[in-house]
Amino acid sequence: MLDLTGKNALVTGIANNRSIAWGIAQQLHQAGANLGVTFLPDDKGRFEKKVRELVEPLSPSFYLPCNVQDDEQVKATFAQVGEKWGKLDILIHCLAFAGKDELSGDFSNTTREGFTRSLEISSYSLIDLSSHAKDLMTEGGSILTLTYLGGVRVVPNYNVMGIAKSALEMNVRYLAAELGQKNIRVNAISAGPIRTLASSAVGGILDMIHHVEQVAPLRRTVTQIEVGNTAAFLCSDLASGITGQVIYVDAGYEIMGM
């Protein structure tokens, strides 16, 4: 039976009730995990308020500001996790960003600034967070991130985010190879297209979703909860032999040629 009772899980990337990270948080909680939640701080505290109100029913142990572009804030986040829990068992990385101008039009128009920012937030952040998390995973653990088909195939308008996801997937493999000796597993879920705050910036996202609904073997796309179910499995002892993998949760769309 899937049981995460007594496990401490730090969840990043919850923005609203459409976030895939929210679906993951719900299923981790249902499986018995203790949750800690980070939010992206802003001057007016709007993100914190929204995240607090949303996740309150899950009774998280703490809420922490964590901008992954701020080294000191990342360091402080894990210091507080260590003080609160003593150890960490699960890290959920659901962080990605590209400017709206980078997610439409010609890929060759990608700016140096846009490329660097997207790779830093969407890909490098997994390395950085894992580097801090590994020291708290004293009894082993599970690190999980989110990727998308656009990291291995050309998807219209996904552009620079496809490059970021491709790098992210290689990060998973290199981290899995390094951290396996500490009994820390690192995996990724490649979810089908879902309407989220992040995906809404991708040009033609609704057309993409409708296409999947017509072509995928299950003739539909997937839900945040379905992704959350897979995440809970991958973070549990039931998946103790799985690491360095990209698991597709996309109603089967990835297998189709046309």
PDB file of C-alpha atoms in Angstrom:
ATOM      1  CA  MET A   1       0.000   0.000   0.000  1.00  0.00           C
ATOM      2  CA  LEU A   2       1.225   3.491  -0.828  1.00  0.00           C
ATOM      3  CA  ASP A   3       2.109   5.087   2.484  1.00  0.00           C
ATOM      4  CA  LEU A   4       4.115   8.276   3.082  1.00  0.00           C
ATOM      5  CA  THR A   5       3.287   8.577   6.779  1.00  0.00           C
ATOM      6  CA  GLY A   6       6.131  10.258   8.618  1.00  0.00           C
ATOM      7  CA  LYS A   7       7.804  11.470   5.424  1.00  0.00           C
ATOM      8  CA  ASN A   8       8.716  15.160   5.145  1.00  0.00           C
ATOM      9  CA  ALA A   9       8.021  16.660   1.727  1.00  0.00           C
ATOM     10  CA  LEU A  10       9.041  20.123   0.529  1.00  0.00           C
ATOM     11  CA  VAL A  11       6.836  21.264  -2.355  1.00  0.00           C
ATOM     12  CA  THR A  12       7.830  24.136  -4.634  1.00  0.00           C
ATOM     13  CA  GLY A  13       5.920  25.771  -7.457  1.00  0.00           C
ATOM     14  CA  ILE A  14       2.344  26.047  -6.198  1.00  0.00           C
ATOM     15  CA  ALA A  15       0.823  29.181  -7.747  1.00  0.00           C
ATOM     16  CA  ASN A  16      -2.935  28.490  -7.716  1.00  0.00           C
ATOM     17  CA  ASN A  17      -5.468  25.655  -7.807  1.00  0.00           C
ATOM     18  CA  ARG A  18      -4.554  24.801 -11.399  1.00  0.00           C
ATOM     19  CA  SER A  19      -0.896  24.208 -10.613  1.00  0.00           C
ATOM     20  CA  ILE A  20       0.382  20.688 -11.143  1.00  0.00           C
ATOM     21  CA  ALA A  21       2.319  21.207  -7.908  1.00  0.00           C
ATOM     22  CA  TRP A  22      -1.041  21.637  -6.154  1.00  0.00           C
ATOM     23  CA  GLY A  23      -2.218  18.265  -7.463  1.00  0.00           C
ATOM     24  CA  ILE A  24       1.015  16.696  -6.228  1.00  0.00           C
ATOM     25  CA  ALA A  25       0.731  18.345  -2.805  1.00  0.00           C
ATOM     26  CA  GLN A  26      -2.811  17.011  -2.374  1.00  0.00           C
ATOM     27  CA  GLN A  27      -1.822  13.443  -3.158  1.00  0.00           C
ATOM     28  CA  LEU A  28       1.275  13.534  -0.958  1.00  0.00           C
ATOM     29  CA  HIS A  29      -0.902  14.785   1.876  1.00  0.00           C
ATOM     30  CA  GLN A  30      -3.482  12.082   1.245  1.00  0.00           C
ATOM     31  CA  ALA A  31      -0.715   9.477   1.455  1.00  0.00           C
ATOM     32  CA  GLY A  32       0.276  10.802   4.883  1.00  0.00           C
ATOM     33  CA  ALA A  33       3.276  13.036   4.160  1.00  0.00           C
ATOM     34  CA  ASN A  34       4.104  16.139   6.200  1.00  0.00           C
ATOM     35  CA  LEU A  35       4.186  19.111   3.856  1.00  0.00           C
ATOM     36  CA  GLY A  36       6.318  22.212   3.727  1.00  0.00           C
ATOM     37  CA  VAL A  37       5.493  24.736   1.010  1.00  0.00           C
ATOM     38  CA  THR A  38       7.510  27.461  -0.674  1.00  0.00           C
ATOM     39  CA  PHE A  39       6.163  30.472  -2.535  1.00  0.00           C
ATOM     40  CA  LEU A  40       7.652  33.111  -4.810  1.00  0.00           C
ATOM     41  CA  PRO A  41       7.875  36.297  -2.741  1.00  0.00           C
ATOM     42  CA  ASP A  42       6.668  39.592  -4.173  1.00  0.00           C
ATOM     43  CA  ASP A  43       6.595  43.123  -2.794  1.00  0.00           C
ATOM     44  CA  LYS A  44       2.878  43.088  -1.982  1.00  0.00           C
ATOM     45  CA  GLY A  45       2.727  39.548  -0.589  1.00  0.00           C
ATOM     46  CA  ARG A  46       0.042  38.497  -3.064  1.00  0.00           C
ATOM     47  CA  PHE A  47       1.604  35.151  -3.919  1.00  0.00           C
ATOM     48  CA  GLU A  48       2.086  34.228  -0.284  1.00  0.00           C
ATOM     49  CA  LYS A  49      -1.526  35.056   0.557  1.00  0.00           C
ATOM     50  CA  LYS A  50      -2.856  33.039  -2.371  1.00  0.00           C
ATOM     51  CA  VAL A  51      -0.703  30.008  -1.606  1.00  0.00           C
ATOM     52  CA  ARG A  52      -1.470  30.091   2.126  1.00  0.00           C
ATOM     53  CA  GLU A  53      -5.215  30.186   1.541  1.00  0.00           C
ATOM     54  CA  LEU A  54      -5.050  27.373  -0.997  1.00  0.00           C
ATOM     55  CA  VAL A  55      -2.927  24.905   0.949  1.00  0.00           C
ATOM     56  CA  GLU A  56      -4.298  25.623   4.424  1.00  0.00           C
ATOM     57  CA  PRO A  57      -6.588  22.520   4.329  1.00  0.00           C
ATOM     58  CA  LEU A  58      -3.448  20.371   3.942  1.00  0.00           C
ATOM     59  CA  SER A  59      -2.025  21.730   7.234  1.00  0.00           C
ATOM     60  CA  PRO A  60       1.527  22.348   6.032  1.00  0.00           C
ATOM     61  CA  SER A  61       4.226  22.599   8.688  1.00  0.00           C
ATOM     62  CA  PHE A  62       5.511  25.872   7.251  1.00  0.00           C
ATOM     63  CA  TYR A  63       5.449  28.327   4.351  1.00  0.00           C
ATOM     64  CA  LEU A  64       8.774  29.697   3.160  1.00  0.00           C
ATOM     65  CA  PRO A  65       9.674  32.370   0.598  1.00  0.00           C
ATOM     66  CA  CYS A  66      12.045  30.951  -2.000  1.00  0.00           C
ATOM     67  CA  ASN A  67      13.131  32.758  -5.133  1.00  0.00           C
ATOM     68  CA  VAL A  68      15.538  30.332  -6.808  1.00  0.00           C
ATOM     69  CA  GLN A  69      17.412  33.233  -8.388  1.00  0.00           C
ATOM     70  CA  ASP A  70      18.432  34.364  -4.901  1.00  0.00           C
ATOM     71  CA  ASP A  71      21.215  32.160  -3.490  1.00  0.00           C
ATOM     72  CA  GLU A  72      20.818  33.444   0.052  1.00  0.00           C
ATOM     73  CA  GLN A  73      17.078  32.791   0.038  1.00  0.00           C
ATOM     74  CA  VAL A  74      17.575  29.220  -1.189  1.00  0.00           C
ATOM     75  CA  LYS A  75      20.170  28.649   1.522  1.00  0.00           C
ATOM     76  CA  ALA A  76      17.846  30.109   4.164  1.00  0.00           C
ATOM     77  CA  THR A  77      14.972  27.907   2.984  1.00  0.00           C
ATOM     78  CA  PHE A  78      16.868  24.688   3.575  1.00  0.00           C
ATOM     79  CA  ALA A  79      18.320  25.954   6.835  1.00  0.00           C
ATOM     80  CA  GLN A  80      14.766  26.443   8.082  1.00  0.00           C
ATOM     81  CA  VAL A  81      13.708  23.024   6.768  1.00  0.00           C
ATOM     82  CA  GLY A  82      16.561  21.518   8.776  1.00  0.00           C
ATOM     83  CA  GLU A  83      15.589  23.426  11.911  1.00  0.00           C
ATOM     84  CA  LYS A  84      11.930  22.460  11.618  1.00  0.00           C
ATOM     85  CA  TRP A  85      12.187  18.828  10.579  1.00  0.00           C
ATOM     86  CA  GLY A  86      15.785  17.744  11.080  1.00  0.00           C
ATOM     87  CA  LYS A  87      15.599  15.673   7.909  1.00  0.00           C
ATOM     88  CA  LEU A  88      13.985  15.834   4.468  1.00  0.00           C
ATOM     89  CA  ASP A  89      12.579  12.852   2.584  1.00  0.00           C
ATOM     90  CA  ILE A  90      10.964  14.341  -0.516  1.00  0.00           C
ATOM     91  CA  LEU A  91      11.698  17.369  -2.705  1.00  0.00           C
ATOM     92  CA  ILE A  92       9.161  18.365  -5.343  1.00  0.00           C
ATOM     93  CA  HIS A  93      10.582  20.708  -7.995  1.00  0.00           C
ATOM     94  CA  CYS A  94       7.815  22.326 -10.054  1.00  0.00           C
ATOM     95  CA  LEU A  95       9.598  25.470 -11.228  1.00  0.00           C
ATOM     96  CA  ALA A  96       9.778  26.808 -14.758  1.00  0.00           C
ATOM     97  CA  PHE A  97       9.696  30.194 -16.427  1.00  0.00           C
ATOM     98  CA  ALA A  98      10.093  31.792 -19.827  1.00  0.00           C
ATOM     99  CA  GLY A  99       8.960  35.219 -20.924  1.00  0.00           C
ATOM    100  CA  LYS A 100       5.803  35.300 -23.005  1.00  0.00           C
ATOM    101  CA  ASP A 101       7.740  36.724 -25.947  1.00  0.00           C
ATOM    102  CA  GLU A 102       9.964  33.641 -25.845  1.00  0.00           C
ATOM    103  CA  LEU A 103       6.975  31.303 -26.136  1.00  0.00           C
ATOM    104  CA  SER A 104       5.674  32.310 -29.544  1.00  0.00           C
ATOM    105  CA  GLY A 105       7.084  33.131 -32.936  1.00  0.00           C
ATOM    106  CA  ASP A 106      10.454  32.100 -34.321  1.00  0.00           C
ATOM    107  CA  PHE A 107      12.791  30.211 -32.016  1.00  0.00           C
ATOM    108  CA  SER A 108      15.775  31.963 -33.603  1.00  0.00           C
ATOM    109  CA  ASN A 109      14.519  35.228 -32.112  1.00  0.00           C
ATOM    110  CA  THR A 110      15.218  33.982 -28.585  1.00  0.00           C
ATOM    111  CA  THR A 111      17.206  36.630 -26.720  1.00  0.00           C
ATOM    112  CA  ARG A 112      20.344  35.937 -24.726  1.00  0.00           C
ATOM    113  CA  GLU A 113      18.597  37.279 -21.619  1.00  0.00           C
ATOM    114  CA  GLY A 114      15.506  35.139 -22.197  1.00  0.00           C
ATOM    115  CA  PHE A 115      17.567  32.017 -22.821  1.00  0.00           C
ATOM    116  CA  THR A 116      19.719  32.494 -19.737  1.00  0.00           C
ATOM    117  CA  ARG A 117      16.780  33.277 -17.468  1.00  0.00           C
ATOM    118  CA  SER A 118      14.756  30.300 -18.668  1.00  0.00           C
ATOM    119  CA  LEU A 119      17.629  27.846 -18.199  1.00  0.00           C
ATOM    120  CA  GLU A 120      18.473  29.269 -14.777  1.00  0.00           C
ATOM    121  CA  ILE A 121      14.959  29.082 -13.336  1.00  0.00           C
ATOM    122  CA  SER A 122      13.689  25.996 -15.139  1.00  0.00           C
ATOM    123  CA  SER A 123      16.780  23.798 -15.164  1.00  0.00           C
ATOM    124  CA  TYR A 124      19.656  24.984 -13.003  1.00  0.00           C
ATOM    125  CA  SER A 125      17.332  25.412 -10.031  1.00  0.00           C
ATOM    126  CA  LEU A 126      16.924  21.623  -9.798  1.00  0.00           C
ATOM    127  CA  ILE A 127      20.679  21.241  -9.374  1.00  0.00           C
ATOM    128  CA  ASP A 128      20.810  23.991  -6.778  1.00  0.00           C
ATOM    129  CA  LEU A 129      17.862  22.737  -4.721  1.00  0.00           C
ATOM    130  CA  SER A 130      19.119  19.153  -4.895  1.00  0.00           C
ATOM    131  CA  SER A 131      22.547  20.241  -3.679  1.00  0.00           C
ATOM    132  CA  HIS A 132      20.963  21.672  -0.530  1.00  0.00           C
ATOM    133  CA  ALA A 133      18.401  18.902  -0.114  1.00  0.00           C
ATOM    134  CA  LYS A 134      20.884  16.018  -0.249  1.00  0.00           C
ATOM    135  CA  ASP A 135      22.468  17.017   3.049  1.00  0.00           C
ATOM    136  CA  LEU A 136      19.068  16.788   4.767  1.00  0.00           C
ATOM    137  CA  MET A 137      18.172  13.445   3.168  1.00  0.00           C
ATOM    138  CA  THR A 138      20.070  11.512   5.810  1.00  0.00           C
ATOM    139  CA  GLU A 139      17.849   8.438   5.446  1.00  0.00           C
ATOM    140  CA  GLY A 140      17.682   8.518   1.664  1.00  0.00           C
ATOM    141  CA  GLY A 141      14.974  10.318  -0.240  1.00  0.00           C
ATOM    142  CA  SER A 142      13.206  11.150  -3.457  1.00  0.00           C
ATOM    143  CA  ILE A 143      13.605  14.203  -5.695  1.00  0.00           C
ATOM    144  CA  LEU A 144      10.989  14.743  -8.359  1.00  0.00           C
ATOM    145  CA  THR A 145      10.677  17.339 -11.107  1.00  0.00           C
ATOM    146  CA  LEU A 146       8.247  18.110 -13.933  1.00  0.00           C
ATOM    147  CA  THR A 147       9.138  18.057 -17.602  1.00  0.00           C
ATOM    148  CA  TYR A 148       7.237  17.989 -20.904  1.00  0.00           C
ATOM    149  CA  LEU A 149       7.390  16.324 -24.310  1.00  0.00           C
ATOM    150  CA  GLY A 150       8.733  19.590 -25.753  1.00  0.00           C
ATOM    151  CA  GLY A 151      12.080  18.698 -24.204  1.00  0.00           C
ATOM    152  CA  VAL A 152      12.597  15.819 -26.651  1.00  0.00           C
ATOM    153  CA  ARG A 153      10.427  16.822 -29.629  1.00  0.00           C
ATOM    154  CA  VAL A 154       9.640  20.086 -31.364  1.00  0.00           C
ATOM    155  CA  VAL A 155       6.369  21.542 -30.089  1.00  0.00           C
ATOM    156  CA  PRO A 156       5.120  24.736 -31.765  1.00  0.00           C
ATOM    157  CA  ASN A 157       5.775  27.864 -29.675  1.00  0.00           C
ATOM    158  CA  TYR A 158       7.409  25.932 -26.821  1.00  0.00           C
ATOM    159  CA  ASN A 159      10.718  27.256 -28.078  1.00  0.00           C
ATOM    160  CA  VAL A 160      13.268  28.052 -25.364  1.00  0.00           C
ATOM    161  CA  MET A 161      11.296  26.122 -22.754  1.00  0.00           C
ATOM    162  CA  GLY A 162      11.968  22.981 -24.795  1.00  0.00           C
ATOM    163  CA  ILE A 163      15.685  23.590 -24.425  1.00  0.00           C
ATOM    164  CA  ALA A 164      15.239  24.147 -20.692  1.00  0.00           C
ATOM    165  CA  LYS A 165      13.263  20.918 -20.297  1.00  0.00           C
ATOM    166  CA  SER A 166      15.844  18.977 -22.301  1.00  0.00           C
ATOM    167  CA  ALA A 167      18.548  20.237 -19.941  1.00  0.00           C
ATOM    168  CA  LEU A 168      16.312  19.448 -16.973  1.00  0.00           C
ATOM    169  CA  GLU A 169      15.946  15.821 -18.068  1.00  0.00           C
ATOM    170  CA  MET A 170      19.723  15.430 -18.303  1.00  0.00           C
ATOM    171  CA  ASN A 171      20.006  17.003 -14.855  1.00  0.00           C
ATOM    172  CA  VAL A 172      17.758  14.205 -13.586  1.00  0.00           C
ATOM    173  CA  ARG A 173      20.094  11.566 -14.983  1.00  0.00           C
ATOM    174  CA  TYR A 174      23.309  13.122 -13.699  1.00  0.00           C
ATOM    175  CA  LEU A 175      21.827  13.792 -10.271  1.00  0.00           C
ATOM    176  CA  ALA A 176      20.453  10.243 -10.090  1.00  0.00           C
ATOM    177  CA  ALA A 177      23.897   8.848 -10.907  1.00  0.00           C
ATOM    178  CA  GLU A 178      25.554  10.967  -8.207  1.00  0.00           C
ATOM    179  CA  LEU A 179      22.986  10.714  -5.432  1.00  0.00           C
ATOM    180  CA  GLY A 180      22.111   7.045  -5.783  1.00  0.00           C
ATOM    181  CA  GLN A 181      24.960   6.107  -3.442  1.00  0.00           C
ATOM    182  CA  LYS A 182      23.114   8.112  -0.760  1.00  0.00           C
ATOM    183  CA  ASN A 183      19.901   6.190  -1.537  1.00  0.00           C
ATOM    184  CA  ILE A 184      18.409   9.350  -3.028  1.00  0.00           C
ATOM    185  CA  ARG A 185      16.328   8.740  -6.124  1.00  0.00           C
ATOM    186  CA  VAL A 186      15.789  11.420  -8.785  1.00  0.00           C
ATOM    187  CA  ASN A 187      13.013  11.192 -11.368  1.00  0.00           C
ATOM    188  CA  ALA A 188      10.841  13.330 -13.604  1.00  0.00           C
ATOM    189  CA  ILE A 189       7.225  13.225 -14.690  1.00  0.00           C
ATOM    190  CA  SER A 190       6.478  14.321 -18.223  1.00  0.00           C
ATOM    191  CA  ALA A 191       2.872  15.453 -17.988  1.00  0.00           C
ATOM    192  CA  GLY A 192       0.526  16.029 -20.879  1.00  0.00           C
ATOM    193  CA  PRO A 193      -0.588  19.606 -21.562  1.00  0.00           C
ATOM    194  CA  ILE A 194      -2.759  20.995 -18.757  1.00  0.00           C
ATOM    195  CA  ARG A 195      -4.215  24.486 -18.447  1.00  0.00           C
ATOM    196  CA  THR A 196      -2.078  26.121 -15.775  1.00  0.00           C
ATOM    197  CA  LEU A 197      -0.785  29.611 -15.114  1.00  0.00           C
ATOM    198  CA  ALA A 198       2.535  28.639 -16.670  1.00  0.00           C
ATOM    199  CA  SER A 199       1.118  26.901 -19.745  1.00  0.00           C
ATOM    200  CA  SER A 200      -1.213  29.807 -20.495  1.00  0.00           C
ATOM    201  CA  ALA A 201       1.844  31.747 -21.700  1.00  0.00           C
ATOM    202  CA  VAL A 202       2.505  29.215 -24.470  1.00  0.00           C
ATOM    203  CA  GLY A 203       1.029  30.341 -27.764  1.00  0.00           C
ATOM    204  CA  GLY A 204      -1.738  28.009 -28.958  1.00  0.00           C
ATOM    205  CA  ILE A 205      -1.947  26.012 -25.726  1.00  0.00           C
ATOM    206  CA  LEU A 206      -5.684  25.357 -26.164  1.00  0.00           C
ATOM    207  CA  ASP A 207      -5.103  23.988 -29.665  1.00  0.00           C
ATOM    208  CA  MET A 208      -2.404  21.761 -28.212  1.00  0.00           C
ATOM    209  CA  ILE A 209      -4.769  20.411 -25.565  1.00  0.00           C
ATOM    210  CA  HIS A 210      -7.525  19.768 -28.110  1.00  0.00           C
ATOM    211  CA  HIS A 211      -5.051  17.946 -30.358  1.00  0.00           C
ATOM    212  CA  VAL A 212      -4.032  15.629 -27.516  1.00  0.00           C
ATOM    213  CA  GLU A 213      -7.692  14.940 -26.762  1.00  0.00           C
ATOM    214  CA  GLN A 214      -8.170  13.823 -30.361  1.00  0.00           C
ATOM    215  CA  VAL A 215      -4.961  11.821 -30.808  1.00  0.00           C
ATOM    216  CA  ALA A 216      -3.913  10.342 -27.446  1.00  0.00           C
ATOM    217  CA  PRO A 217      -4.871   6.676 -26.955  1.00  0.00           C
ATOM    218  CA  LEU A 218      -7.158   7.606 -24.049  1.00  0.00           C
ATOM    219  CA  ARG A 219      -8.713  10.405 -26.154  1.00  0.00           C
ATOM    220  CA  ARG A 220      -8.214  12.964 -23.415  1.00  0.00           C
ATOM    221  CA  THR A 221      -5.528  14.852 -21.602  1.00  0.00           C
ATOM    222  CA  VAL A 222      -4.689  14.302 -17.937  1.00  0.00           C
ATOM    223  CA  THR A 223      -5.489  16.042 -14.664  1.00  0.00           C
ATOM    224  CA  GLN A 224      -3.306  17.504 -11.938  1.00  0.00           C
ATOM    225  CA  ILE A 225      -4.506  14.740  -9.606  1.00  0.00           C
ATOM    226  CA  GLU A 226      -3.407  12.021 -12.023  1.00  0.00           C
ATOM    227  CA  VAL A 227       0.053  13.565 -12.108  1.00  0.00           C
ATOM    228  CA  GLY A 228      -0.103  13.804  -8.316  1.00  0.00           C
ATOM    229  CA  ASN A 229      -0.900  10.101  -8.032  1.00  0.00           C
ATOM    230  CA  THR A 230       2.191   9.205 -10.043  1.00  0.00           C
ATOM    231  CA  ALA A 231       4.271  11.631  -8.003  1.00  0.00           C
ATOM    232  CA  ALA A 232       3.140  10.022  -4.743  1.00  0.00           C
ATOM    233  CA  PHE A 233       4.062   6.598  -6.145  1.00  0.00           C
ATOM    234  CA  LEU A 234       7.507   7.744  -7.268  1.00  0.00           C
ATOM    235  CA  CYS A 235       8.171   9.290  -3.857  1.00  0.00           C
ATOM    236  CA  SER A 236       7.118   6.141  -2.011  1.00  0.00           C
ATOM    237  CA  ASP A 237       8.929   2.907  -1.197  1.00  0.00           C
ATOM    238  CA  LEU A 238       6.850   1.234  -3.911  1.00  0.00           C
ATOM    239  CA  ALA A 239       9.193   2.944  -6.404  1.00  0.00           C
ATOM    240  CA  SER A 240      12.382   2.104  -4.502  1.00  0.00           C
ATOM    241  CA  GLY A 241      14.039   0.671  -7.613  1.00  0.00           C
ATOM    242  CA  ILE A 242      13.241   3.570  -9.935  1.00  0.00           C
ATOM    243  CA  THR A 243      15.689   6.436 -10.475  1.00  0.00           C
ATOM    244  CA  GLY A 244      16.958   8.587 -13.326  1.00  0.00           C
ATOM    245  CA  GLN A 245      13.719   8.079 -15.255  1.00  0.00           C
ATOM    246  CA  VAL A 246      11.225  10.262 -17.099  1.00  0.00           C
ATOM    247  CA  ILE A 247       7.745   8.836 -16.562  1.00  0.00           C
ATOM    248  CA  TYR A 248       5.086   9.958 -19.044  1.00  0.00           C
ATOM    249  CA  VAL A 249       1.664  10.797 -17.641  1.00  0.00           C
ATOM    250  CA  ASP A 250       0.010  12.040 -20.810  1.00  0.00           C
ATOM    251  CA  ALA A 251      -2.844   9.650 -21.664  1.00  0.00           C
ATOM    252  CA  GLY A 252      -0.417   7.832 -23.949  1.00  0.00           C
ATOM    253  CA  TYR A 253       0.186  10.720 -26.354  1.00  0.00           C
ATOM    254  CA  GLU A 254       3.974  10.230 -26.321  1.00  0.00           C
ATOM    255  CA  ILE A 255       3.748   6.874 -28.125  1.00  0.00           C
ATOM    256  CA  MET A 256       1.878   8.238 -31.142  1.00  0.00           C
ATOM    257  CA  GLY A 257       3.588   8.992 -34.436  1.00  0.00           C
ATOM    258  CA  MET A 258       0.760  11.072 -35.850  1.00  0.00           C
TER     259      MET A 258
END
